[in-house]
Structure formats: structure tokens, C-alpha cells
mmCIF file of C-alpha atoms in Angstrom:
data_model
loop_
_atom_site.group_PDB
_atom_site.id
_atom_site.type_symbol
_atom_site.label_atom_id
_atom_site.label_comp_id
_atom_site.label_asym_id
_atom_site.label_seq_id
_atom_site.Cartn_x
_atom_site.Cartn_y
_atom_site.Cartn_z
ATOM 1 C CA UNK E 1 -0.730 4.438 2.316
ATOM 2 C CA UNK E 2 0.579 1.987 4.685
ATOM 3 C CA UNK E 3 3.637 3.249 6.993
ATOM 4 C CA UNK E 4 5.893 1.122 7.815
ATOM 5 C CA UNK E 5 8.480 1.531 10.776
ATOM 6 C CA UNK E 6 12.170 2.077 10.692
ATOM 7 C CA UNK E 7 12.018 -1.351 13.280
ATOM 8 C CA UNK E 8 9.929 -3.374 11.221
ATOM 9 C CA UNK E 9 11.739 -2.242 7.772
ATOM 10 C CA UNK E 10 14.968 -3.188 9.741
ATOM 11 C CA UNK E 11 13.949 -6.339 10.796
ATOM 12 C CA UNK E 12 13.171 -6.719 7.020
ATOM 13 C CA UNK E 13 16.101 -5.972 5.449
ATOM 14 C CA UNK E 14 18.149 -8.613 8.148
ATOM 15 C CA UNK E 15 16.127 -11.449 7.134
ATOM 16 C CA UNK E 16 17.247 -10.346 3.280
ATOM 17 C CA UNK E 17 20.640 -10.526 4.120
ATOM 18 C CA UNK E 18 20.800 -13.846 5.944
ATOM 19 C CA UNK E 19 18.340 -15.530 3.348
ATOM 20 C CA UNK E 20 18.894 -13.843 -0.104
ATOM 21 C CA UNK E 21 17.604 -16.761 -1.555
ATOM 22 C CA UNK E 22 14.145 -14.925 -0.617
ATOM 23 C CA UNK E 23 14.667 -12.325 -3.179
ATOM 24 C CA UNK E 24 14.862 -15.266 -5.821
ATOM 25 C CA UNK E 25 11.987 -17.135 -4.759
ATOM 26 C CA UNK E 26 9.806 -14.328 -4.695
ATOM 27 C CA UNK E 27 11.224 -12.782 -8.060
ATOM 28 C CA UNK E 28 10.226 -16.327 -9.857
ATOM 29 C CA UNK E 29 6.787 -16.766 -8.086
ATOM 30 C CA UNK E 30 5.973 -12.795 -9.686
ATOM 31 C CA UNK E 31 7.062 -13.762 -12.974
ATOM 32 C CA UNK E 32 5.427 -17.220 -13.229
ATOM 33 C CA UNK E 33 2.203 -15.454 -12.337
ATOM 34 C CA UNK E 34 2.473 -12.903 -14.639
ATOM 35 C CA UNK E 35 3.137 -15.411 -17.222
ATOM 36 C CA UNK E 36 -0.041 -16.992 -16.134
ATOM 37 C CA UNK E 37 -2.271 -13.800 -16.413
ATOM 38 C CA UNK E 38 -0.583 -13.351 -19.955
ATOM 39 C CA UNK E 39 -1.302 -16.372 -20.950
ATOM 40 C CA UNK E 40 -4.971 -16.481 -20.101
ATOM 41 C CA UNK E 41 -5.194 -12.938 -21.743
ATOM 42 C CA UNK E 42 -3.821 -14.386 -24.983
ATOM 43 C CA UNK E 43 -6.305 -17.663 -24.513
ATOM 44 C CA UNK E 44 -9.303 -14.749 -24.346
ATOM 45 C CA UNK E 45 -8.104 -13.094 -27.554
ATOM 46 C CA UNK E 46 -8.131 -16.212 -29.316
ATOM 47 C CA UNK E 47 -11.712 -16.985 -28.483
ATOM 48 C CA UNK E 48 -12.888 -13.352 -29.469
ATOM 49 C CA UNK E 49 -10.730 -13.621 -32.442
ATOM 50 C CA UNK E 50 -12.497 -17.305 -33.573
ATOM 51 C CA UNK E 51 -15.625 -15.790 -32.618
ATOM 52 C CA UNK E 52 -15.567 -12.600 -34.376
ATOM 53 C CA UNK E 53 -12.654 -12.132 -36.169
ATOM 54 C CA UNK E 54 -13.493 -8.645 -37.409
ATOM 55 C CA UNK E 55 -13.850 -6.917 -33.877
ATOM 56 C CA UNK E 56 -9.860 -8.141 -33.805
ATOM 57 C CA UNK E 57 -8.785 -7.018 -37.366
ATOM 58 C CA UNK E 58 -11.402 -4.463 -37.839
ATOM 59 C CA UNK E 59 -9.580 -1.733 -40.877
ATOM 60 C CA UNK E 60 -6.307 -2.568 -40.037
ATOM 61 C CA UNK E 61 -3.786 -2.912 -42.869
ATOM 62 C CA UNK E 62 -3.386 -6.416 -43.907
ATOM 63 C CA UNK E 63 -1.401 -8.478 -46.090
ATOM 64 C CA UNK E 64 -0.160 -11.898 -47.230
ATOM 65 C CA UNK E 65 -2.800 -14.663 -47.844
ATOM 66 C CA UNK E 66 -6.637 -14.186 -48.269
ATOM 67 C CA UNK E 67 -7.252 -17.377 -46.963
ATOM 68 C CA UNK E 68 -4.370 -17.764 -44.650
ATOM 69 C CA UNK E 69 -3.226 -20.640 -42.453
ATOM 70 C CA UNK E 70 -1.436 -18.554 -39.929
ATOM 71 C CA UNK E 71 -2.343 -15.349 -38.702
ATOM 72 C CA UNK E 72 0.531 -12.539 -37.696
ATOM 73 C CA UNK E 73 -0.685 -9.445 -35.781
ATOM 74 C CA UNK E 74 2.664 -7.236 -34.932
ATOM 75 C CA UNK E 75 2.095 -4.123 -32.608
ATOM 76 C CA UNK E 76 4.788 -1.865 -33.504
ATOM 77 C CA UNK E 77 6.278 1.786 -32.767
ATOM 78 C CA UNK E 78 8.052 3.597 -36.374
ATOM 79 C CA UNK E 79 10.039 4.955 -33.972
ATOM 80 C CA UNK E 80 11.289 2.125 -31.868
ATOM 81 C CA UNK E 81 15.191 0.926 -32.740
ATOM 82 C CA UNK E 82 13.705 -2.931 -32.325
ATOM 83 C CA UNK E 83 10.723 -2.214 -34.051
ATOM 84 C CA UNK E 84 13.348 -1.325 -36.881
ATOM 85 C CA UNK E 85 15.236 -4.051 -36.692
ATOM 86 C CA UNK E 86 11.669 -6.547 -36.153
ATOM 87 C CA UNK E 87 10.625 -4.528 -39.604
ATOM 88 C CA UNK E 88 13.577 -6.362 -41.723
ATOM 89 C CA UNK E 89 12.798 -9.806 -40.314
ATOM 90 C CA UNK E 90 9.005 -9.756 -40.739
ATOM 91 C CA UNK E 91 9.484 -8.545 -44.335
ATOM 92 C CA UNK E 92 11.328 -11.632 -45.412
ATOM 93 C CA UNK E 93 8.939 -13.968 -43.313
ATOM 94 C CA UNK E 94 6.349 -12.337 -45.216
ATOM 95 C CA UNK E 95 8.201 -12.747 -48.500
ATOM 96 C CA UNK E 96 8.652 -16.384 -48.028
ATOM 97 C CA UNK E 97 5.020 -17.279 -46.469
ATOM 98 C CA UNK E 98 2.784 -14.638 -48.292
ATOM 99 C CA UNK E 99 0.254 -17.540 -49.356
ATOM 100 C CA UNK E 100 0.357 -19.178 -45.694
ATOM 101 C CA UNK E 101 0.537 -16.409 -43.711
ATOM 102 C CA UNK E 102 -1.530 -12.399 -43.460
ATOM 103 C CA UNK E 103 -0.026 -9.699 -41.711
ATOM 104 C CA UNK E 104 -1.786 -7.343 -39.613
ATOM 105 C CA UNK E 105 -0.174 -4.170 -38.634
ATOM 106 C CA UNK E 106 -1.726 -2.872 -35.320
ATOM 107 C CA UNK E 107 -0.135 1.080 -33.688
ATOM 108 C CA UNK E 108 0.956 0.778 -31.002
ATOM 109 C CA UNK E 109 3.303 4.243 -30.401
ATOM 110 C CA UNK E 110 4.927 4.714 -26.696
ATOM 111 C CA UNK E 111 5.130 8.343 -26.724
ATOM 112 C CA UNK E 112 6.675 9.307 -23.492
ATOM 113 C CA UNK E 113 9.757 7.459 -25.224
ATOM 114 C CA UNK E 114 9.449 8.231 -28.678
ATOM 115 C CA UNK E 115 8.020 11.886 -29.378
ATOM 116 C CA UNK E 116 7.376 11.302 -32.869
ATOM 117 C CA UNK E 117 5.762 8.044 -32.594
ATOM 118 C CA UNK E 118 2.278 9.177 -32.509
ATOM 119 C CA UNK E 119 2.699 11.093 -35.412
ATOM 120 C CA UNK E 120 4.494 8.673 -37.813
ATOM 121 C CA UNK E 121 1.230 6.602 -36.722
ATOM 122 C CA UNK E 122 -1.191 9.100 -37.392
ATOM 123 C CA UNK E 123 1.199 9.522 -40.942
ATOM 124 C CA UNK E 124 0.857 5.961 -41.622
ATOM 125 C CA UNK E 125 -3.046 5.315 -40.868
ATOM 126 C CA UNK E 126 -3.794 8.574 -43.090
ATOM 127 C CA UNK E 127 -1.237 6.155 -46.007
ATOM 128 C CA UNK E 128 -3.827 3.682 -45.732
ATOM 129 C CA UNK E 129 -6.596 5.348 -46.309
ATOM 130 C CA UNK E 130 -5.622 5.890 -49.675
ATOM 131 C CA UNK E 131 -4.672 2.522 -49.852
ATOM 132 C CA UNK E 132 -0.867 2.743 -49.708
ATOM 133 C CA UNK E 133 0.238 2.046 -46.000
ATOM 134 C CA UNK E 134 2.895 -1.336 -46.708
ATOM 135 C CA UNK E 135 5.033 1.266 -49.142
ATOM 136 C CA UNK E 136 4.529 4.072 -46.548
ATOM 137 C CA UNK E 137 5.116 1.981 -43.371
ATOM 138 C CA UNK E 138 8.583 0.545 -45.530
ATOM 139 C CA UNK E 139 9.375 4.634 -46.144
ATOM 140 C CA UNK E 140 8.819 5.441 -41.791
ATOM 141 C CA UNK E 141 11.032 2.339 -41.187
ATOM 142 C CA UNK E 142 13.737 2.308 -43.573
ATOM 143 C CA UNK E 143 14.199 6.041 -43.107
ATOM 144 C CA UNK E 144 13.755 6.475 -39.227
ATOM 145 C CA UNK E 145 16.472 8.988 -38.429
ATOM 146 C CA UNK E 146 14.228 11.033 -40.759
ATOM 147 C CA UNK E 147 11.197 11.442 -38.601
ATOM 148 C CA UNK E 148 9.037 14.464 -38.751
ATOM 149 C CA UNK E 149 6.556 16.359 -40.361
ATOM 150 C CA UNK E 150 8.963 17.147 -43.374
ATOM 151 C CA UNK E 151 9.646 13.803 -43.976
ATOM 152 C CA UNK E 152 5.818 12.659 -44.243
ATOM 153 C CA UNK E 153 4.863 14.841 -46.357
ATOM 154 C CA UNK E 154 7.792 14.028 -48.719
ATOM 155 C CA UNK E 155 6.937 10.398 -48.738
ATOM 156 C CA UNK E 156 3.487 11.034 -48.834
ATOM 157 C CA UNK E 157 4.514 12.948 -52.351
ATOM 158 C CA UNK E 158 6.830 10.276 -53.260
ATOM 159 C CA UNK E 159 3.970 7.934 -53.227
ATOM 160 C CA UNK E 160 1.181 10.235 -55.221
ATOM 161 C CA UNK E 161 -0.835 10.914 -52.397
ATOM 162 C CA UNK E 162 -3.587 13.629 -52.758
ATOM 163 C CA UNK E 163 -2.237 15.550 -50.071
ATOM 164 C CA UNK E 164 -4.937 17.511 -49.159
ATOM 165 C CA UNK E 165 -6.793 14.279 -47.979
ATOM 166 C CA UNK E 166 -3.518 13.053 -46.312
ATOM 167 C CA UNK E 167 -3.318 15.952 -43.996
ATOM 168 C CA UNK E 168 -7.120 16.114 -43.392
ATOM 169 C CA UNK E 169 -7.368 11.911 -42.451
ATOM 170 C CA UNK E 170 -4.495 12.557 -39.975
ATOM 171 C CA UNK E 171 -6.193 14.944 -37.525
ATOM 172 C CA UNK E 172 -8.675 12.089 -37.838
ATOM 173 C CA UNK E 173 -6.387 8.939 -36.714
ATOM 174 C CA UNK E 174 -6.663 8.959 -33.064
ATOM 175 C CA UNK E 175 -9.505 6.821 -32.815
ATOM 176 C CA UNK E 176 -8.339 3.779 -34.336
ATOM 177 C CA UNK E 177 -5.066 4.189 -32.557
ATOM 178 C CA UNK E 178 -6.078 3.814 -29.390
ATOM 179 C CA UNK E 179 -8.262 0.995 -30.159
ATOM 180 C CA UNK E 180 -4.710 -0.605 -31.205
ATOM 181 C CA UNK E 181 -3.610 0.580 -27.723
ATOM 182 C CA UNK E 182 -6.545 -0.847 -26.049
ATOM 183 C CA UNK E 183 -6.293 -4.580 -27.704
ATOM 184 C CA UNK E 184 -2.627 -3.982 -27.301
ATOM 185 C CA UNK E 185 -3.390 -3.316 -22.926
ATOM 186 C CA UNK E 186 -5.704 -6.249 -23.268
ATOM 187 C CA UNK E 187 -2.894 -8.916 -24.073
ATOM 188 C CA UNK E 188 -0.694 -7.622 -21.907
ATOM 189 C CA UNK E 189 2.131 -5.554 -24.377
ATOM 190 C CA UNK E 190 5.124 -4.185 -21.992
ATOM 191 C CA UNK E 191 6.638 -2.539 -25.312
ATOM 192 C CA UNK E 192 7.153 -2.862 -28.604
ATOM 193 C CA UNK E 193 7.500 -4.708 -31.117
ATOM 194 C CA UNK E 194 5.407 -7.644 -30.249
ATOM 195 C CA UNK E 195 3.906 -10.044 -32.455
ATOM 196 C CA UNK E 196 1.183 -12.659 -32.241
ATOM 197 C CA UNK E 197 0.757 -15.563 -33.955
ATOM 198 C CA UNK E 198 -1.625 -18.240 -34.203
ATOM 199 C CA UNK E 199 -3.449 -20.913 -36.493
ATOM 200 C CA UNK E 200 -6.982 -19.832 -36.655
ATOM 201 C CA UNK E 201 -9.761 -21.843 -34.917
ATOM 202 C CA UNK E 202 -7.312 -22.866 -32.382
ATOM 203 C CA UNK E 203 -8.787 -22.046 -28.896
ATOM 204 C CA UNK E 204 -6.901 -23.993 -26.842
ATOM 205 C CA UNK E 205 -3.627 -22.226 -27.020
ATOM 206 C CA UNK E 206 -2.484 -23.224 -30.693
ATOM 207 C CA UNK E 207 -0.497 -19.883 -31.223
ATOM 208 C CA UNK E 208 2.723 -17.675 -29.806
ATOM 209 C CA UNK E 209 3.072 -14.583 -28.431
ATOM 210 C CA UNK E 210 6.665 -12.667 -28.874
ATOM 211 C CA UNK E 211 7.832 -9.107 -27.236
ATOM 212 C CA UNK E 212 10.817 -7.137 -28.530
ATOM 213 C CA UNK E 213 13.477 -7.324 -31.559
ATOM 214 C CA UNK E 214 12.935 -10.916 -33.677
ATOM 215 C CA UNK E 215 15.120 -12.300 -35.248
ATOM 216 C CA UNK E 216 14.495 -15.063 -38.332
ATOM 217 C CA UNK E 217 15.616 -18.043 -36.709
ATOM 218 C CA UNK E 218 12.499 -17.036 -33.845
ATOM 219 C CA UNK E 219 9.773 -16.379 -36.068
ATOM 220 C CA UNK E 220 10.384 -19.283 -38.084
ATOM 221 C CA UNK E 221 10.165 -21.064 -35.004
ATOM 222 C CA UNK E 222 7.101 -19.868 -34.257
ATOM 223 C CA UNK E 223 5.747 -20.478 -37.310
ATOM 224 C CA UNK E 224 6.351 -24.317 -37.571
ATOM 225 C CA UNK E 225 5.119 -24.343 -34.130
ATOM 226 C CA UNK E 226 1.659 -22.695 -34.616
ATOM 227 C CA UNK E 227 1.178 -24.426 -38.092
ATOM 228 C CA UNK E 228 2.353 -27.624 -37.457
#
């Protein structure tokens, strides 16, 4: 690690007070190159996705359209306020475009923030594999002050699971979790929600990328600009 001296770091911070403007400059260069880098990220996924769709979707719960026109990936945390408030807005996008548009739902818990993100996941993957993740994933949402081990294994009742299987699949959801994670790392996800979009067979940029709460009036937005 580089040490810098007290002269030098003094010299520094005089040149920041008589030209602030410095601060600025260098604040917009930093974000117009991070822009960049996510942009060229999001340009890669949409070649691996019009290549090989499946190594993007893989067993991922998915809804809406079997032959869809637009594609919506969301990465989202059940324990995340704006994921909560995201949840609403995506479910009456959904409800309106259901034979345009499939939804896939990709984990994506931050657990140093939220401690019972990971298992609401884990909760919510062992849902689907009894085929009944959209009711269970409306259940973790709607009811989020309710968090817990408790409260899956209510709604996994409330829903008919055979419980035995449910507790066995979730000591088995780790795997496809962090693959979420991993594609999630690869576009360059700061936090959650955040929501892709994009018209398939579009590689040269024909699609939208969105991070944090989303409202209607932005998704719809999106929308007529990625199927347009």
C-alpha cells in the first residue's frame, strides 16, 4: 500500500479547495465509465442470451407468454422494502402484458442487509419445485414483516405443499442461488430490485436495464421502448 505524505496530501487538499470544480469533473468521468462497463456487460448478456437462451433462464420460474415479444428478468431480495414496492408494479405490468411479455424471477438476496433474505430464497426455490413459486413468492412479498421460519412453513401449508419435500429441497437451494448471484455480478447489480428487459434477438442494444424501486409509469416506458 502506497503511503502518501502529510506534504503531498496537503498540497492535495489546497488544490481541492481553490478548484472544487475538480471534484465534479472527476465524479462525472467515474460514473460515465462505469456506465460504459455496464453497458458493455449488458451488450454480452444479450449475445449469450440470443445464443443460448437456456444457460440465461436455465429452471428459473417463469411466467407470462410462451412465445413472448419482450423478455423481463427481475433480480430481487423478499426482504428488500423496494423489492416490495417493485413486487406491486411488476404484477400489474404482468397482468396487462401476460401474452407480450414472460417474467423471469432470478434470487438475488443481500444478506449482510437483510438476514432473512437467503432463507425466504431458499423458501421460495423449494415453492417451485413443487410447482407453486408465483403464489409463494406473492405470500413472502405481501407478508414481509412476517419473515421467518414460522411463516414459511405456514404458507408452505396454506398452499398444500408436501412438506416433507419442502424442507428437504431447501437445504438443497444454494446452488441455483448463487448462479442467480453470479449472472446477477456479471451485469453489474449494485442492489436490488433490478430488472432487465429486452426484445429477443436484439444484439445491438435493443433492451433496458433498471436498478431499484419501479414505478408503472417507468416500466411502461421501458416497455414501449424495447418493443417498439
Amino acid at each position: 500500500m502506497t503511503t502518501i505524505s502529510a506534504e503531498l496530501e496537503q498540497q492535495v487538499l489546497e488544490i481541492i479547495r481553490k478548484h472544487p470544480e475538480v471534484i465534479a469533473e472527476v465524479l462525472q468521468t467515474y460514473e460515465q465509465q462505469q456506465q460504459q462497463a455496464r453497458q458493455q456487460k449488458f451488450l454480452a448478456f444479450l449475445d449469450t442470451f440470443n445464443d443460448n437462451p437456456e444457460s440465461i433462464i436455465g429452471t428459473s420460474p417463469s411466467t407470462g407468454a410462451s412465445d413472448p415479444k419482450v423478455w423481463l428478468i427481475e433480480f430481487s431480495d423478499f426482504q428488500s422494502p423496494s423489492g416490495r414496492d417493485s413486487y406491486d408494479t411488476i404484477r400489474e405490468f404482468m397482468e396487462s402484458h401476460q401474452d407480450e411479455v414472460q417474467l423471469v424471477y432470478k434470487y438475488f438476496p443481500f444478506t449482510q442487509q437483510h438476514p432473512e433474505a437467503e432463507n425466504a430464497a431458499k423458501a421460495a426455490w423449494a415453492a417451485h419445485q413443487q410447482g407453486e413459486f408465483w403464489p409463494y413468492r406473492d405470500g413472502l412479498f405481501s407478508q414481509q414483516d412476517r419473515l421467518g421460519d414460522r411463516f414459511y412453513q405456514e404458507l408452505a401449508e396454506a398452499l398444500d405443499l408436501d412438506l416433507d419435500r419442502f424442507n428437504y429441497d431447501q437445504r438443497s437451494a444454494s446452488s441455483d442461488i448463487e448462479q442467480d448471484r453470479e449472472l446477477g455480478d456479471r451485469l453489474g447489480m449494485t442492489g436490488t430490485p433490478f430488472v432487465v428487459m429486452f426484445a429477443p434477438g436484439q444484439p445491438q442494444g435493443k433492451g433496458e436495464i433498471f436498478d431499484g424501486a419501479i414505478v408503472p409509469e417507468k416500466i411502461e416506458e421501458m416497455f414501449q421502448n424495447v418493443s417498439g
